[in-house]
Amino acid sequence: MSLAALALLILGLGLIAWVAARAKAMSFGSTGQARQHSLPNYHGWYVALWAVLPALFFLTIWSSVSGGLVTQTVLESPAAASLPAMEMQRDAILDEARRLAEGRIDAAFNPEAEALAPIYAEATSFYSLIGSSIALLLAFAAGAFAFTRLSPTFRARTRVERLVMASLLIASLIAILTTLGIVLSLLFESLRFFSMVSPVEFLFGLNWSPQMAIRADQAGSSGAFGAIPLFWGTIFIGAIIAMIVAIPLGLMSAIYLTQYASGRVRAWMKPALEMLAGVPTVVYGYFAALTVAPAIRDFAVTIGIPGASSESALAAGLVMGIMIIPFVSSMADDSIAAVPQAMRDGSLAMGATTSETIRRVLVPAALPGVVGGVLLAVSRAIGETMIVVMAAGLAANLTANPFQSVTTVTTQIVQLLTGDQEFDSAKTLAAFALGLVLFIITLLLNIVALRVVKKYREAYD
Amino acid sequence: MTDMSDTGMSDIAAGQRVLNEAAPKMIARDVDVFYGDKKAIDNVSIDIALENVTAFIGPSGCGKSTFLRALNRMNDTIASARVTGKIELDGEDIYSSGMDVVQLRARVGMVFQKPNPFPKSIYENVAYGPRIHGLASGKADMDQIVEKSLKRAGLWEEVKDRLAESGTALSGGQQQRLCIARAIAVDPEVILMDEPCSALDPIATAKIEELIHELRGRYAIVIVTHNMQQAARVSQRTAFFHLGNLVEYGDTSEIFTNPRATRTKDYITGRYG
């Protein structure tokens, strides 16, 4: 019996258990005894969950274990004695035998596989029979056990609610565990990288040229892994140029929207501004690469700036800054709106103008929120990939000239990992080390941002 | 307004001002205030004299706060609010196009129901007004204004050693006196107080009332209050508002002992409100 059919069968059993338990619980009501603790529905759910969950849980475990058991059986059979001892060849033959047994291929390349296929098929059906029997038995037994516990005073509701809470907890743990898994994988791959390249060279080296020589006589592929130019490029674009654009524009638009705009203007302007955040970054990317970058290069050439490149830090930074505006403005908007009206009235009643009130009272009071928003925006900007891949270029220049091409951490990760790659060379592993650094920086920024917002928030009641 | 010495910061100047004031400080004639289509104040006329503390009393929603906010055009900040009729300050129509609202609010200060010090230091709270109006010519001058204002608000002794601390860290009553000091610092002619004690405990309330006594005569004070005992204690003139109308206006002693209108009598004897 296939796994899906079995699962359906168990769910069917669960439905029957639900109906039966509910009917039983309904009958409690008619006996006219003391009030039932739980509604019939809860009794139904209680029994159904008992019938379904243990069986499904067993199936999950079983499906991961049974494969190994089958292989074990096949290997122990007399026909398997002639198999080569080398693992790779043996695995290939076993795999073929399995596919023969499942009917996915008609003929095998290895003659041994033909002999093993019937044994394989037999073992598979044997274990699947065992698995199905246990699962069904489990469903029946657990369902029956739960069914016998039902009584008018049985607290089915409490138990079902507890299970609901547990499942919610598991759902939230999955996200956390995934993050942990990502961090661990980054960490281990990075450790492999750092066993080839010293962390000091990586973190403080000024020369980035990750191309490794494939042949010994190949020239110009030394494999230098100094990531400073990348870090600089990332900061230059994401934290400097983008923020020079995003902070003033975001803040001023937030001030306009909260303090000056009439209700009607605000009603269409705020969603329109937030639409910026909905534009896919790849669209920003080609806007930066095809429209902004050439315009900036032409401008630079016109005013005679040397070294102007068609892939400039300025183009990527400008467009990224535009992209970030909604983040800054919505955080600033929220924190300005959180400053109580009494504060504003107090200032206006002193004879301050609206702009004096904003400058001297509202913005200082809202500053923690604004700073938090800016830090979050920075962390978003330095992790941003598409715009810089398209518009910032690949040359790892260490330059403060915004018209020149620089490269960023994310761009290099994309470069290192796209296409056919060998995953044991320093070149590829460098991507993980870069990813780890990026992760740590954004994590720190997020922590600092949240702390700033929390600590300095004025508690207006 | 720019020179501190001759505009009432000393007792003598203030005394002279009282003597010179024959006409009322503020005059309102046929004032209506609307919120959108709703009429919140209906045809109110009143004179406010410098030498008196004037109390506005009346049940909740009677329009007394609305009318108070009309006196320094704070209703301008509410988009739907509209004021008709005439309100004059020293004979000048405050709703005329020639009246600068910034100047008006420097002359007619306001203290709010809930203490609303800025999240700045005590010093900066008081210095806020003089700074935006350019009243101080230097650091020493500003120090003097701050000290004088805090002294007048009866707060100096309590805060003189911690002027750099945040104004929001003070107790409620101190915060309210800080707000009064802040209003005094720009040397206004009229101070409007919108239920200044409603958020305070009895002891803090007593201090504010005492302060109002001391400030009387130096500034024309208008106080909105829910508390009739408070009106009786601090004011010389009382105006009773009900449903947007000014029902009765007269000497406080008169209003409380011998009200002419039945509505006033009912309110004062506690039939409603």
Coordinates of C-alpha atoms in Angstrom, one line a residue, chain A residues 29-458:
Chain A
G29 CA -26.5 15.0 27.2
S30 CA -29.7 12.9 27.0
T31 CA -29.0 11.0 30.1
G32 CA -29.9 14.1 32.0
Q33 CA -27.0 13.9 34.4
A34 CA -24.7 16.6 35.5
R35 CA -23.6 19.2 33.0
Q36 CA -21.0 18.0 30.5
H37 CA -17.5 19.5 30.8
S38 CA -16.9 19.8 27.1
L39 CA -19.0 20.2 24.0
P40 CA -19.5 17.0 21.9
N41 CA -17.3 18.6 19.2
Y42 CA -14.4 18.6 21.5
H43 CA -14.9 14.9 22.4
G44 CA -14.9 14.2 18.6
W45 CA -11.7 16.1 18.1
Y46 CA -10.1 14.5 21.0
V47 CA -10.7 10.9 19.8
A48 CA -9.9 11.8 16.1
L49 CA -6.6 13.4 17.0
W50 CA -5.7 10.3 19.1
A51 CA -6.5 8.1 16.2
V52 CA -4.7 10.1 13.6
L53 CA -1.6 11.8 15.1
P54 CA 0.3 8.8 16.6
A55 CA -0.3 6.8 13.4
L56 CA 0.9 9.6 11.2
F57 CA 3.9 10.2 13.5
F58 CA 4.8 6.5 13.3
L59 CA 4.5 6.6 9.5
T60 CA 6.8 9.6 9.3
I61 CA 9.5 7.8 11.3
W62 CA 8.9 4.6 9.5
S63 CA 9.2 6.0 6.0
S64 CA 12.7 7.2 6.9
V65 CA 13.7 4.0 8.6
S66 CA 12.2 1.4 6.3
G67 CA 14.5 2.3 3.3
G68 CA 17.5 1.3 5.4
L69 CA 15.8 -1.8 6.7
V70 CA 15.1 -2.9 3.1
T71 CA 18.7 -2.4 2.0
Q72 CA 19.9 -4.2 5.0
T73 CA 17.7 -7.2 4.2
V74 CA 18.8 -7.2 0.6
L75 CA 22.5 -7.1 1.5
E76 CA 22.1 -10.0 3.9
S77 CA 20.5 -12.1 1.2
P78 CA 22.8 -14.8 -0.5
A79 CA 22.5 -13.1 -3.9
A80 CA 24.2 -10.0 -2.5
A81 CA 27.3 -11.8 -1.5
S82 CA 28.9 -11.3 -4.9
L83 CA 28.5 -7.5 -4.8
P84 CA 31.7 -5.5 -5.0
A85 CA 32.7 -4.2 -1.6
M86 CA 33.4 -0.6 -2.9
E87 CA 30.6 1.6 -1.7
M88 CA 30.0 3.7 -4.7
Q89 CA 29.7 0.7 -7.1
R90 CA 27.6 -1.2 -4.6
D91 CA 25.3 1.7 -4.1
A92 CA 24.9 2.1 -7.9
I93 CA 23.9 -1.5 -8.2
L94 CA 21.5 -1.4 -5.3
D95 CA 19.9 1.8 -6.7
E96 CA 19.4 0.1 -10.0
A97 CA 17.9 -3.0 -8.3
R98 CA 15.5 -0.7 -6.4
R99 CA 14.4 1.0 -9.5
L100 CA 13.9 -2.3 -11.3
A101 CA 11.8 -3.5 -8.4
E102 CA 9.7 -0.4 -8.5
G103 CA 9.3 -0.8 -12.2
R104 CA 10.8 2.5 -13.1
I105 CA 13.3 1.0 -15.4
D106 CA 13.0 -2.1 -17.6
A107 CA 16.6 -3.3 -17.8
A108 CA 19.7 -2.8 -15.7
F109 CA 23.2 -1.9 -16.7
N110 CA 24.7 -4.1 -14.0
P111 CA 23.8 -7.8 -14.3
E112 CA 23.9 -8.1 -10.5
A113 CA 21.0 -5.8 -10.2
E114 CA 18.7 -8.1 -12.2
A115 CA 19.3 -10.8 -9.6
L116 CA 18.7 -8.5 -6.7
A117 CA 15.5 -6.9 -8.0
P118 CA 13.1 -9.6 -6.9
I119 CA 14.7 -9.7 -3.5
Y120 CA 14.4 -6.0 -3.3
A121 CA 10.7 -6.1 -4.3
E122 CA 10.0 -8.7 -1.7
A123 CA 11.8 -6.9 1.1
T124 CA 10.0 -3.6 0.2
S125 CA 6.6 -5.1 0.2
F126 CA 7.4 -7.0 3.4
Y127 CA 8.4 -3.9 5.3
S128 CA 5.6 -1.8 3.8
L129 CA 3.2 -4.4 5.0
I130 CA 4.7 -4.3 8.5
G131 CA 4.6 -0.5 8.5
S132 CA 1.0 -0.3 7.3
S133 CA -0.1 -2.9 9.8
I134 CA 1.6 -1.1 12.7
A135 CA 0.2 2.3 11.6
L136 CA -3.3 1.0 11.3
L137 CA -3.1 -0.9 14.5
L138 CA -1.8 2.2 16.2
A139 CA -4.6 4.2 14.8
F140 CA -7.2 1.7 16.0
A141 CA -5.6 1.2 19.4
A142 CA -5.1 4.9 20.2
G143 CA -8.5 5.8 18.9
A144 CA -10.1 3.1 21.0
F145 CA -8.1 4.1 24.0
A146 CA -9.3 7.6 23.7
F147 CA -12.9 6.5 23.0
T148 CA -13.0 4.6 26.3
R149 CA -12.0 7.6 28.2
L150 CA -14.9 9.7 27.1
S151 CA -17.4 10.5 29.9
P152 CA -19.6 13.4 30.7
T153 CA -16.9 14.8 33.1
F154 CA -14.0 14.1 30.8
R155 CA -12.1 17.3 30.0
A156 CA -11.8 16.9 26.3
R157 CA -11.8 20.7 25.7
T158 CA -8.8 21.3 27.9
R159 CA -6.8 18.5 26.2
V160 CA -7.7 19.7 22.6
E161 CA -6.8 23.2 23.5
R162 CA -3.5 22.1 24.9
L163 CA -2.8 20.3 21.6
V164 CA -3.7 23.4 19.6
M165 CA -1.2 25.3 21.7
A166 CA 1.5 22.7 21.2
S167 CA 1.0 22.8 17.4
L168 CA 1.3 26.6 17.4
L169 CA 4.5 26.3 19.4
I170 CA 5.9 23.8 16.9
A171 CA 5.0 26.1 14.0
S172 CA 6.9 28.9 15.6
L173 CA 9.8 26.7 16.4
I174 CA 10.2 25.6 12.8
A175 CA 11.1 29.2 11.7
I176 CA 13.6 29.5 14.5
L177 CA 15.1 26.1 13.8
T178 CA 15.4 26.9 10.2
T179 CA 17.3 30.1 11.0
L180 CA 19.5 28.0 13.3
G181 CA 20.1 25.5 10.5
I182 CA 21.1 28.3 8.1
V183 CA 23.5 29.8 10.6
L184 CA 25.0 26.4 11.2
S185 CA 25.5 25.6 7.5
L186 CA 27.0 29.0 7.0
L187 CA 29.3 28.4 10.0
F188 CA 30.5 25.0 8.9
E189 CA 31.1 26.0 5.3
S190 CA 32.9 29.1 6.5
L191 CA 35.1 27.0 8.8
R192 CA 36.1 24.9 5.8
F193 CA 36.9 28.1 4.0
F194 CA 39.0 29.4 6.9
S195 CA 41.0 26.2 7.0
M196 CA 42.2 27.2 3.5
V197 CA 42.4 31.0 3.8
S198 CA 43.4 32.7 7.0
P199 CA 40.6 34.8 8.6
V200 CA 43.1 37.6 9.0
E201 CA 43.7 37.7 5.3
F202 CA 40.0 37.5 4.6
L203 CA 38.9 40.2 7.0
F204 CA 41.7 42.6 6.5
G205 CA 43.2 41.9 3.1
L206 CA 42.9 44.6 0.5
N207 CA 43.0 42.5 -2.6
W208 CA 40.0 40.5 -3.8
S209 CA 40.5 38.2 -6.8
P210 CA 38.9 34.8 -6.0
Q211 CA 39.7 33.2 -9.3
M212 CA 41.7 30.0 -8.6
A213 CA 44.1 28.5 -11.1
I214 CA 42.7 25.4 -12.7
R215 CA 46.0 24.5 -14.4
A216 CA 49.4 25.2 -12.9
D217 CA 50.5 27.3 -15.8
Q218 CA 47.5 29.5 -15.8
A219 CA 48.4 33.2 -15.3
G220 CA 46.7 35.8 -13.3
S221 CA 44.6 33.6 -11.1
S222 CA 46.3 33.8 -7.8
G223 CA 43.2 33.5 -5.6
A224 CA 43.4 36.5 -3.3
F225 CA 40.7 36.6 -0.7
G226 CA 41.0 40.0 1.0
A227 CA 37.4 41.1 1.5
I228 CA 38.0 44.7 2.5
P229 CA 37.1 46.1 -0.9
L230 CA 33.8 44.2 -0.8
F231 CA 33.0 45.4 2.7
W232 CA 33.8 48.9 1.6
G233 CA 31.7 48.7 -1.5
T234 CA 28.8 47.4 0.5
I235 CA 29.0 50.1 3.1
F236 CA 29.7 52.8 0.4
I237 CA 26.6 51.9 -1.5
G238 CA 24.2 50.6 1.1
A239 CA 25.1 52.6 4.2
I240 CA 26.4 55.9 2.7
I241 CA 25.0 56.7 -0.7
A242 CA 21.7 55.0 -0.2
M243 CA 21.2 56.6 3.2
I244 CA 22.2 60.1 2.0
V245 CA 19.3 59.7 -0.3
A246 CA 16.8 57.8 1.9
I247 CA 17.2 59.5 5.3
P248 CA 16.3 63.1 4.2
L249 CA 13.7 62.1 1.7
G250 CA 12.1 59.5 3.9
L251 CA 12.1 61.8 6.9
M252 CA 10.7 64.8 5.0
S253 CA 8.0 62.8 3.4
A254 CA 7.0 61.4 6.8
I255 CA 6.9 64.9 8.2
Y256 CA 4.8 66.2 5.3
L257 CA 2.4 63.3 5.5
T258 CA 1.9 63.5 9.3
Q259 CA 2.0 67.2 9.8
Y260 CA 1.0 69.1 6.7
A261 CA -0.9 66.8 4.3
S262 CA -4.7 67.0 4.5
G263 CA -6.6 63.8 5.1
R264 CA -7.4 63.4 1.4
V265 CA -3.8 63.9 0.2
R266 CA -2.5 61.5 2.9
A267 CA -5.1 58.9 1.9
W268 CA -3.6 58.4 -1.5
M269 CA -0.1 59.6 -1.0
K270 CA 0.8 57.1 1.8
P271 CA -0.2 54.0 -0.2
A272 CA 1.5 55.4 -3.3
L273 CA 4.7 55.8 -1.3
E274 CA 4.4 52.4 0.2
M275 CA 4.0 51.0 -3.3
L276 CA 7.7 51.7 -3.8
A277 CA 8.4 48.9 -1.3
G278 CA 6.3 46.6 -3.5
V279 CA 8.3 47.1 -6.6
P280 CA 10.4 43.9 -7.2
T281 CA 14.1 44.6 -6.6
V282 CA 14.9 43.2 -10.0
V283 CA 12.9 46.0 -11.5
Y284 CA 14.9 48.5 -9.5
G285 CA 18.0 46.7 -10.7
Y286 CA 17.4 47.2 -14.4
F287 CA 16.2 50.7 -13.8
A288 CA 19.5 51.4 -12.1
A289 CA 21.5 49.5 -14.8
L290 CA 19.8 50.8 -17.9
T291 CA 18.5 54.2 -17.0
V292 CA 20.3 55.7 -14.1
A293 CA 23.8 54.4 -14.6
P294 CA 24.3 55.6 -18.2
A295 CA 22.8 59.0 -17.2
I296 CA 25.3 59.3 -14.3
R297 CA 28.2 58.2 -16.5
D298 CA 27.3 60.8 -19.2
F299 CA 27.0 63.5 -16.5
A300 CA 30.3 62.5 -15.0
V301 CA 32.0 62.6 -18.4
T302 CA 30.4 66.0 -19.2
I303 CA 31.8 67.6 -16.0
G304 CA 35.1 65.8 -16.6
I305 CA 35.4 63.4 -13.7
P306 CA 38.1 60.8 -14.4
G307 CA 37.4 57.1 -14.0
A308 CA 33.6 57.4 -14.6
S309 CA 32.3 53.9 -15.2
S310 CA 29.0 52.8 -16.6
E311 CA 28.5 50.7 -13.5
S312 CA 28.9 53.2 -10.7
A313 CA 28.5 53.1 -7.0
L314 CA 26.4 56.2 -7.3
A315 CA 23.8 54.6 -9.6
A316 CA 23.3 51.6 -7.4
G317 CA 23.3 53.7 -4.3
L318 CA 20.8 56.2 -5.6
V319 CA 18.4 53.6 -6.7
M320 CA 18.8 51.7 -3.5
G321 CA 18.2 54.8 -1.6
I322 CA 14.9 55.3 -3.4
M323 CA 14.0 51.8 -2.7
I324 CA 14.7 52.3 1.0
I325 CA 12.6 55.5 1.3
P326 CA 9.4 53.7 2.3
F327 CA 11.2 51.9 5.2
V328 CA 12.5 55.1 6.6
S329 CA 9.4 57.1 6.0
S330 CA 7.0 54.5 7.5
M331 CA 9.1 54.1 10.6
A332 CA 9.4 57.9 11.0
D333 CA 5.8 58.3 10.3
D334 CA 4.8 55.9 13.0
S335 CA 7.1 57.4 15.6
I336 CA 6.1 61.0 14.8
A337 CA 2.4 60.0 14.9
A338 CA 3.2 58.4 18.3
V339 CA 4.2 61.8 19.8
P340 CA 1.1 62.9 21.6
Q341 CA -1.0 65.8 20.3
A342 CA -0.5 67.5 23.7
M343 CA 3.2 67.9 22.9
R344 CA 2.4 69.5 19.6
D345 CA -0.3 71.7 21.1
G346 CA 2.0 72.7 23.9
S347 CA 4.6 73.9 21.4
L348 CA 2.0 75.7 19.2
A349 CA 0.5 77.4 22.2
M350 CA 3.9 78.9 23.0
G351 CA 3.7 80.6 19.6
A352 CA 5.9 78.2 17.8
T353 CA 5.2 77.8 14.1
T354 CA 4.5 74.4 12.7
S355 CA 8.0 73.9 11.4
E356 CA 9.6 75.1 14.7
T357 CA 7.3 72.6 16.4
I358 CA 8.5 69.8 14.1
R359 CA 12.2 70.7 14.4
R360 CA 12.3 71.3 18.1
V361 CA 9.7 69.0 19.6
L362 CA 8.4 66.4 17.2
V363 CA 11.6 65.2 15.6
P364 CA 13.6 65.0 18.8
A365 CA 10.8 63.1 20.5
A366 CA 10.5 60.8 17.5
L367 CA 14.2 60.4 17.1
P368 CA 14.6 56.9 18.6
G369 CA 12.0 55.5 16.3
V370 CA 13.6 57.3 13.3
V371 CA 17.1 56.0 14.2
G372 CA 15.7 52.5 14.6
G373 CA 14.1 52.7 11.2
V374 CA 17.3 54.0 9.6
L375 CA 19.3 51.1 11.1
L376 CA 16.8 48.6 9.9
A377 CA 16.9 50.3 6.5
V378 CA 20.7 50.0 6.5
S379 CA 20.6 46.3 7.3
R380 CA 18.1 45.9 4.5
A381 CA 20.3 47.9 2.1
I382 CA 23.5 46.0 2.7
G383 CA 21.7 42.7 2.3
E384 CA 20.1 43.9 -1.0
T385 CA 21.4 42.0 -4.0
M386 CA 19.6 42.5 -7.3
I387 CA 20.3 46.2 -7.7
V388 CA 24.0 45.9 -7.0
V389 CA 24.4 42.8 -9.1
M390 CA 22.9 44.7 -12.0
A391 CA 24.3 48.2 -11.5
A392 CA 27.3 48.2 -9.2
G393 CA 29.7 46.1 -11.2
L394 CA 32.2 43.4 -10.3
A395 CA 35.5 45.2 -10.0
A396 CA 36.7 45.1 -6.4
N397 CA 37.9 48.7 -6.3
L398 CA 38.8 50.3 -3.1
T399 CA 37.7 53.8 -4.0
A400 CA 35.7 56.7 -2.6
N401 CA 34.9 58.0 -6.0
P402 CA 31.1 57.4 -6.4
F403 CA 31.4 57.5 -10.2
Q404 CA 33.7 54.4 -10.2
S405 CA 32.6 50.9 -10.1
V406 CA 32.7 49.0 -6.8
T407 CA 31.4 45.6 -5.8
T408 CA 29.6 44.4 -2.8
V409 CA 29.4 41.3 -0.7
T410 CA 26.1 40.2 -2.1
T411 CA 27.3 40.7 -5.7
Q412 CA 30.3 38.6 -5.1
I413 CA 28.3 35.8 -3.5
V414 CA 26.1 35.7 -6.5
Q415 CA 29.2 35.6 -8.8
L416 CA 30.9 32.9 -6.7
L417 CA 27.9 30.6 -6.6
T418 CA 26.2 30.9 -10.0
G419 CA 27.0 28.5 -12.8
D420 CA 28.7 25.1 -12.4
Q421 CA 30.8 25.2 -9.3
E422 CA 33.0 22.8 -7.4
F423 CA 31.9 23.0 -3.8
D424 CA 35.3 22.2 -2.3
S425 CA 37.4 25.0 -3.6
A426 CA 38.2 28.1 -1.6
K427 CA 36.6 30.2 -4.3
T428 CA 33.1 28.7 -3.7
L429 CA 33.5 28.5 0.0
A430 CA 34.4 32.1 0.2
A431 CA 30.8 32.8 -0.6
F432 CA 29.8 31.2 2.7
A433 CA 32.3 33.2 4.6
L434 CA 31.0 36.4 3.0
G435 CA 27.5 35.3 3.8
L436 CA 28.4 34.7 7.4
V437 CA 29.9 38.2 7.7
L438 CA 26.9 39.8 6.1
F439 CA 24.6 37.8 8.4
I440 CA 26.5 38.9 11.5
I441 CA 26.5 42.5 10.5
T442 CA 22.8 42.6 9.7
L443 CA 22.0 40.7 12.9
L444 CA 24.0 43.2 15.0
L445 CA 22.3 46.1 13.2
N446 CA 18.9 44.6 13.9
I447 CA 19.7 44.0 17.5
V448 CA 21.0 47.5 18.0
A449 CA 18.0 49.0 16.2
L450 CA 15.5 47.2 18.3
R451 CA 17.4 48.2 21.5
V452 CA 17.6 51.8 20.5
V453 CA 13.9 51.9 19.8
K454 CA 13.0 50.2 23.0
K455 CA 15.4 52.0 25.3
Y456 CA 14.9 55.6 24.2
R457 CA 11.2 55.4 23.4
E458 CA 9.5 58.1 25.5

